XYZ file of C-alpha atoms in Angstrom:
492
model
C -20.346 -0.598 15.127
C -20.263 -4.200 13.888
C -16.576 -4.897 13.148
C -14.025 -5.345 15.916
C -10.650 -3.603 15.794
C -8.819 -6.520 14.129
C -11.462 -6.740 11.409
C -11.381 -2.973 10.871
C -7.624 -3.208 10.514
C -7.866 -6.156 8.137
C -10.175 -4.415 5.644
C -8.117 -1.200 5.755
C -10.534 0.940 7.772
C -8.031 1.743 10.533
C -5.553 2.773 7.835
C -8.147 5.215 6.509
C -8.839 6.568 10.012
C -5.104 7.039 10.631
C -4.912 8.973 7.344
C -7.418 11.538 8.668
C -5.022 14.336 9.599
C -6.803 16.945 11.685
C -5.168 20.237 12.622
C -6.668 20.760 16.081
C -7.139 18.645 19.203
C -10.897 19.117 18.774
C -10.754 17.506 15.328
C -8.554 14.714 16.700
C -11.193 14.062 19.375
C -13.808 13.641 16.614
C -11.615 11.039 14.926
C -11.021 9.162 18.175
C -14.760 9.041 18.868
C -16.151 8.368 15.417
C -19.884 8.567 15.070
C -21.458 5.648 13.209
C -24.765 6.482 11.538
C -27.701 4.061 11.703
C -29.996 3.488 8.713
C -32.683 5.819 10.120
C -30.167 8.705 10.134
C -29.853 9.026 6.371
C -30.690 12.721 6.289
C -28.094 13.556 8.938
C -25.453 11.524 7.097
C -26.232 13.177 3.760
C -25.946 16.637 5.352
C -22.602 15.650 6.896
C -21.262 14.245 3.615
C -22.636 17.283 1.774
C -20.358 19.445 3.933
C -17.357 17.305 2.989
C -18.203 17.718 -0.702
C -18.714 21.475 -0.261
C -15.224 21.788 1.222
C -13.788 19.733 -1.653
C -15.558 21.944 -4.179
C -14.127 25.161 -2.675
C -10.556 23.994 -2.019
C -9.144 25.749 -5.070
C -11.262 28.888 -4.854
C -10.508 29.398 -1.145
C -6.999 27.932 -1.044
C -5.537 30.884 0.866
C -8.340 30.870 3.444
C -8.066 27.121 3.997
C -4.316 27.434 4.444
C -4.744 30.224 7.006
C -7.429 28.480 9.023
C -5.383 25.285 9.095
C -2.407 27.183 10.534
C -4.625 28.871 13.127
C -6.208 25.575 14.203
C -2.748 24.043 14.643
C -2.130 26.565 17.446
C -5.180 25.475 19.442
C -4.781 23.497 22.646
C -7.379 21.258 24.216
C -8.736 23.271 27.153
C -12.112 21.566 27.403
C -11.302 20.310 30.902
C -10.432 23.843 32.069
C -13.734 25.147 30.707
C -15.642 22.335 32.395
C -13.783 23.021 35.655
C -14.905 26.643 35.477
C -18.471 25.428 35.945
C -17.383 23.670 39.146
C -15.252 26.359 40.794
C -12.613 29.085 40.367
C -9.862 28.619 37.779
C -6.216 29.208 38.590
C -4.052 31.677 36.684
C -2.742 29.088 34.192
C -6.262 27.920 33.370
C -7.485 31.495 32.876
C -4.521 32.068 30.557
C -5.472 28.941 28.548
C -9.070 30.081 28.240
C -7.998 33.571 27.184
C -5.661 32.187 24.537
C -8.448 30.014 23.116
C -10.769 33.025 23.000
C -8.099 35.047 21.188
C -7.749 32.236 18.616
C -11.517 32.137 18.131
C -11.362 35.853 17.268
C -8.839 35.076 14.516
C -10.496 31.902 13.222
C -14.111 33.114 13.035
C -13.657 35.690 10.239
C -11.608 33.284 8.118
C -14.280 30.622 8.553
C -16.907 33.194 7.547
C -15.015 33.821 4.301
C -14.912 30.095 3.559
C -18.529 29.541 4.541
C -19.717 32.326 2.268
C -18.644 30.072 -0.610
C -19.058 26.575 0.898
C -22.439 27.159 2.613
C -21.828 24.445 5.202
C -24.835 22.994 6.965
C -24.933 22.967 10.761
C -21.406 24.341 11.337
C -20.991 27.886 12.682
C -17.808 29.162 14.327
C -18.459 32.353 16.306
C -15.856 34.570 17.981
C -16.329 34.602 21.754
C -15.802 38.339 22.047
C -17.870 39.001 25.176
C -16.093 36.265 27.111
C -12.735 37.589 25.904
C -13.508 41.071 27.272
C -13.704 39.587 30.779
C -10.172 38.168 30.585
C -8.519 40.798 28.395
C -8.354 43.140 31.373
C -6.043 45.690 29.772
C -7.692 45.477 26.341
C -4.373 44.694 24.627
C -5.333 41.249 23.211
C -1.990 39.928 24.466
C -1.565 36.159 24.737
C -0.829 36.473 28.466
C -2.927 36.685 31.593
C -2.180 39.113 34.426
C -4.548 40.925 36.788
C -3.641 44.645 36.531
C -3.517 46.889 39.585
C -6.416 48.947 38.292
C -8.745 45.951 38.525
C -8.923 46.079 42.366
C -8.218 48.844 44.886
C -7.287 46.248 47.513
C -4.900 44.526 45.098
C -3.314 47.819 44.076
C -2.737 48.794 47.719
C -1.194 45.408 48.588
C 1.160 45.478 45.598
C 2.176 49.106 46.226
C 2.864 48.356 49.889
C 4.897 45.269 48.945
C 7.037 47.278 46.509
C 7.752 49.948 49.165
C 8.756 47.298 51.711
C 11.007 45.605 49.140
C 12.767 48.921 48.525
C 13.353 49.321 52.268
C 14.662 45.754 52.406
C 17.250 46.588 49.758
C 18.416 49.563 51.866
C 18.442 47.662 55.196
C 21.924 47.163 56.660
C 21.344 44.859 59.619
C 19.390 41.721 60.415
C 17.449 43.641 63.029
C 16.206 45.993 60.303
C 15.350 43.147 57.908
C 13.262 40.942 60.262
C 10.243 43.282 60.691
C 10.394 44.241 57.000
C 10.329 40.575 55.967
C 7.316 39.989 58.208
C 5.531 42.980 56.688
C 6.343 41.816 53.164
C 4.930 38.331 53.949
C 1.725 39.927 55.253
C 1.309 42.059 52.131
C 2.136 39.120 49.803
C -0.534 37.054 51.547
C -3.013 39.878 51.103
C -2.058 40.108 47.409
C -2.535 36.350 46.924
C -5.872 36.409 48.712
C -7.147 39.298 46.590
C -5.897 37.643 43.367
C -7.798 34.473 44.340
C -10.899 36.581 44.926
C -10.474 38.254 41.527
C -9.966 34.885 39.782
C -13.062 33.544 41.528
C -15.055 36.581 40.380
C -13.760 36.221 36.821
C -14.566 32.509 36.793
C -18.076 33.234 37.998
C -18.499 35.942 35.361
C -17.349 33.474 32.685
C -19.959 30.846 33.547
C -22.798 32.267 31.418
C -20.440 32.101 28.418
C -19.324 28.486 28.930
C -22.022 26.918 26.681
C -20.959 29.227 23.859
C -17.273 28.401 24.376
C -17.999 24.660 24.375
C -20.176 25.057 21.268
C -17.281 26.861 19.595
C -14.984 23.934 20.409
C -17.520 21.487 18.975
C -17.880 23.554 15.802
C -14.107 23.798 15.406
C -13.831 20.028 15.852
C -16.576 19.363 13.315
C -15.097 21.738 10.748
C -11.600 20.312 11.269
C -12.946 16.755 10.889
C -14.838 17.788 7.749
C -11.682 19.342 6.317
C -9.665 16.186 7.052
C -12.259 13.984 5.343
C -12.286 16.288 2.320
C -8.494 16.075 2.008
C -8.721 12.285 2.277
C -11.427 12.145 -0.400
C -9.356 14.297 -2.756
C -6.376 12.025 -2.231
C -8.157 8.732 -2.905
C -11.175 9.765 -4.977
C -14.138 10.008 -2.606
C -17.585 10.495 -4.116
C -20.979 11.598 -2.804
C -23.127 8.444 -2.600
C -26.750 7.944 -3.518
C -28.357 6.117 -0.603
C -30.648 3.225 -1.473
C -32.897 0.829 0.438
C -30.922 -2.257 -0.544
C -29.363 -1.983 -3.988
C -25.566 -1.747 -4.155
C -23.952 -0.365 -7.319
C -20.309 0.564 -6.860
C -18.164 1.585 -9.812
C -14.359 1.650 -9.631
C -13.988 1.295 -5.867
C -10.509 1.435 -4.362
C -8.990 0.502 -1.020
C -6.511 3.199 0.146
C -4.343 0.841 2.187
C -3.848 -1.528 -0.739
C -3.459 1.386 -3.179
C -0.551 2.756 -1.140
C 1.026 -0.681 -0.604
C 0.985 -1.342 -4.352
C 2.257 2.144 -5.158
C 5.320 1.482 -2.990
C 5.970 -1.581 -5.164
C 5.406 0.478 -8.346
C 2.175 -1.344 -9.110
C -1.374 -0.071 -9.451
C -4.635 -1.095 -7.811
C -7.338 -2.489 -10.105
C -10.615 -0.761 -9.179
C -13.518 -3.009 -8.162
C -16.986 -2.581 -9.670
C -19.954 -4.597 -8.461
C -23.742 -4.565 -8.328
C -25.527 -6.481 -5.608
C -28.713 -6.424 -3.609
C -30.596 -8.300 -0.939
C -29.790 -11.967 -1.143
C -26.465 -13.579 -2.003
C -23.811 -12.485 -4.497
C -20.915 -14.849 -5.164
C -17.413 -13.922 -6.328
C -15.306 -16.725 -7.795
C -11.823 -16.902 -9.265
C -8.340 -18.340 -8.792
C -6.669 -18.015 -5.394
C -4.278 -15.378 -6.777
C -7.192 -13.565 -8.358
C -7.984 -10.946 -5.745
C -11.323 -12.244 -4.413
C -10.377 -11.300 -0.866
C -9.154 -7.873 -1.989
C -12.512 -7.270 -3.669
C -14.360 -8.355 -0.524
C -12.239 -6.120 1.717
C -12.782 -3.194 -0.635
C -16.554 -3.673 -0.516
C -16.462 -3.990 3.289
C -14.239 -0.930 3.685
C -16.455 1.319 1.600
C -19.684 0.156 3.246
C -18.220 0.570 6.727
C -16.552 3.898 5.944
C -19.883 5.307 4.761
C -21.455 4.553 8.143
C -18.625 6.562 9.763
C -19.359 9.598 7.601
C -16.484 9.026 5.172
C -17.126 9.363 1.451
C -16.881 6.048 -0.448
C -13.695 5.718 -2.501
C -15.225 5.184 -5.934
C -16.208 6.899 -9.169
C -19.887 6.195 -8.519
C -21.608 4.893 -5.415
C -25.201 3.777 -4.971
C -25.445 1.926 -1.685
C -27.483 1.419 1.463
C -26.574 2.808 4.852
C -26.123 -0.479 6.685
C -26.904 -0.958 10.358
C -24.118 -3.498 10.510
C -21.262 -4.794 8.362
C -20.169 -8.311 9.369
C -17.232 -10.388 8.160
C -16.584 -14.094 8.564
C -13.065 -15.026 7.507
C -10.916 -17.925 8.623
C -7.868 -15.716 9.203
C -9.857 -13.417 11.503
C -11.598 -15.957 13.681
C -10.464 -16.665 17.223
C -9.387 -20.263 17.678
C -8.414 -19.724 21.318
C -11.705 -21.354 22.319
C -10.156 -24.732 21.539
C -11.954 -25.058 18.197
C -10.473 -25.726 14.780
C -10.373 -22.821 12.359
C -13.489 -24.244 10.714
C -15.222 -24.575 14.077
C -14.354 -20.980 14.937
C -15.805 -19.905 11.583
C -19.099 -21.646 12.334
C -19.287 -20.041 15.792
C -18.628 -16.625 14.273
C -21.215 -17.224 11.527
C -23.862 -18.089 14.128
C -22.992 -14.901 16.021
C -23.401 -12.852 12.829
C -26.809 -14.397 12.103
C -27.878 -13.584 15.665
C -26.560 -10.010 15.435
C -28.476 -9.499 12.192
C -31.674 -10.975 13.648
C -31.764 -13.678 10.958
C -33.271 -17.057 11.604
C -35.188 -15.740 14.611
C -38.574 -15.899 12.915
C -39.023 -12.134 13.038
C -38.048 -9.378 10.639
C -34.520 -8.181 11.381
C -34.016 -4.617 12.587
C -32.346 -2.498 9.918
C -30.317 -3.689 6.955
C -27.092 -5.634 7.371
C -24.219 -6.615 5.099
C -22.672 -10.066 5.553
C -19.335 -10.893 3.939
C -17.987 -14.455 3.858
C -14.399 -14.905 2.683
C -13.717 -18.445 1.420
C -16.171 -19.870 3.942
C -15.552 -23.505 5.002
C -12.129 -23.720 3.380
C -10.850 -25.174 6.644
C -12.637 -28.502 6.083
C -12.344 -31.119 3.354
C -13.308 -29.823 -0.112
C -16.255 -32.154 -0.716
C -17.973 -31.280 2.543
C -16.905 -27.642 2.261
C -18.567 -27.262 -1.136
C -21.840 -28.732 0.141
C -21.791 -26.494 3.240
C -21.117 -23.330 1.248
C -23.864 -24.159 -1.260
C -26.354 -24.632 1.585
C -25.208 -21.427 3.343
C -25.501 -19.487 0.078
C -28.972 -20.871 -0.596
C -30.050 -19.823 2.922
C -28.564 -16.332 2.728
C -30.076 -15.779 -0.697
C -33.507 -15.905 0.953
C -32.658 -13.459 3.743
C -33.349 -9.733 4.027
C -29.661 -8.855 4.058
C -26.987 -8.049 1.475
C -24.508 -10.927 1.379
C -21.318 -11.233 -0.672
C -19.318 -14.484 -0.615
C -15.999 -15.393 -2.157
C -15.355 -19.048 -2.924
C -13.297 -21.358 -5.103
C -15.840 -24.179 -4.745
C -17.823 -25.241 -7.810
C -21.621 -25.124 -7.858
C -21.991 -22.311 -5.333
C -22.834 -19.524 -7.763
C -25.990 -21.285 -8.960
C -27.431 -20.880 -5.449
C -26.946 -17.084 -5.518
C -28.761 -14.190 -7.157
C -25.622 -12.772 -8.760
C -22.278 -14.219 -9.797
C -19.040 -12.324 -10.407
C -15.743 -13.714 -11.631
C -12.319 -12.181 -11.169
C -11.000 -11.279 -14.635
C -7.665 -12.821 -13.685
C -5.490 -13.893 -16.609
C -8.173 -13.930 -19.301
C -6.597 -11.056 -21.237
C -2.982 -11.961 -20.521
C -0.335 -11.960 -23.245
C 1.036 -15.422 -22.455
C 4.158 -15.116 -24.574
C 5.100 -11.789 -23.006
C 4.605 -13.067 -19.468
C 6.648 -16.202 -20.181
C 9.440 -14.000 -21.492
C 9.403 -11.818 -18.372
C 9.447 -14.885 -16.113
C 12.407 -16.298 -18.059
C 14.354 -13.079 -17.478
C 13.403 -12.924 -13.769
C 14.819 -14.990 -10.932
C 12.933 -18.267 -10.268
C 11.415 -16.972 -7.030
C 10.138 -13.812 -8.761
C 7.825 -15.688 -11.147
C 4.756 -15.248 -8.943
C 5.388 -11.490 -8.736
C 5.586 -11.274 -12.532
C 2.240 -13.038 -12.869
C 0.687 -10.823 -10.171
C 1.772 -7.751 -12.124
C -0.238 -9.003 -15.129
C -3.234 -10.225 -13.127
C -6.440 -8.259 -13.676
C -8.127 -8.111 -10.283
C -11.274 -6.508 -11.634
C -14.656 -8.286 -11.598
C -16.994 -9.118 -14.448
C -20.548 -10.295 -14.124
C -21.270 -13.888 -15.152
C -24.660 -13.928 -16.844
C -24.942 -17.699 -17.046
C -23.165 -20.608 -15.421
C -19.847 -21.325 -17.088
C -17.110 -23.863 -16.784
C -14.468 -23.823 -14.123
C -11.941 -20.988 -14.681
C -8.454 -22.118 -15.674
C -6.365 -19.385 -14.050
C -4.839 -21.804 -11.567
C -3.840 -24.152 -14.399
C -2.383 -21.234 -16.369
C -0.343 -20.188 -13.330
C 0.988 -23.745 -13.016
C 2.044 -23.619 -16.665
C 3.705 -20.218 -16.381
C 5.635 -21.291 -13.295
C 6.836 -24.432 -15.111
C 5.166 -27.082 -13.024
C 6.373 -30.571 -14.043
C 4.897 -31.530 -17.422
C 3.693 -34.902 -16.182
C 1.608 -33.231 -13.462
C 0.298 -30.639 -15.932
C -0.837 -33.443 -18.223
C -2.756 -35.125 -15.406
C -4.392 -31.781 -14.475
C -5.515 -31.343 -18.088
C -7.075 -34.791 -18.028
C -8.915 -34.025 -14.796
C -10.206 -30.716 -16.197
């Protein structure tokens, strides 16, 4: 895993993980301990994602079965520790009850899963009822969700309990303390004998269970995997997940979305503009005005690349992408300046760490394929130096065996890259309409009006073009002083 928690949160990955609603504690455990696939595990990842797609494809056909199995999984409790303890020694009565209840649930879940799997044909997931283990603990054969050792299970136990009942009846009839004292002593002796025999029975049951423990643990793992698969399928249906085509380096993502930003905009009655981009090994540059969504595009790319490595379907209409061994972000607002460095200095330190992690600049071929994302690199220094630094960094990364995407507002950077994208921004804006809306809005709401008309999509720049004028247009729309606007025009 290449992104720390703060970076995962920043790109929206933690939001996606929190949206994975599993029904059982075994599914929750899968979410807490996400598996990240390396580039040599493509086949395993594709099989995993194929299961997610198979669940999505059968949701409607097996709606009743999915609803039932979800309700059954909600009743499961995490008893893994009790099962593991059984391998170490005798279980107590509560633990045996927990194991029995789990085994009863497996009896109910297994046939429903079989109905689903007959249609979904899931790969590598099998949920089997643990019937033989259940027979050991269902001593009266009633399938009751309780655990009690019946008298018939042990002659010694039956005799102790019968003797205790007789003594208790005599105690109820006793009139004097002299009569009660010997009866109380006898009852204590019989109760101790009962407890000792019950411990012996529990020890024998625990020992008899041990050969079945691997099967019980495998059942828990299968339940967790199926639950996790179901949660990912629900998430993909909600946000538009798609089965990707894995490549060796080419990235072709059409209409990607970022669930966290989608939901944030929906709350404000706005919509997310999907991001489409093609890239490959070398450097790809995204340019555009500061309000133009460059960082949103970068976060959306990072989220989808990172989510894929965690076995989550990319949120897009089409996805051709590599399985990266690492996704790395360098962004001024994410760097740690506690080391006593300026924000720019912290960026440089982080960039060096990324190059080292990717094995770049070491004179040897890096292990695996990495994605490097630079968000407005070197904006923390003066613009003239910053532009030169970013051009040199882009030129360097364009020669490396890694997929790099940079956002920048500096001129002259795109010519150092293999591909150049521009944020559509205000190119298609109806200026008169927007001016009218701003006039009707409060002065402080002008920026929100413009944002509502901003097109955050990307278009590919086939040849070098002049500096975009979105920033100037924003100044005009927000009624910057005419004298300043005139000077800006002259400088353009």
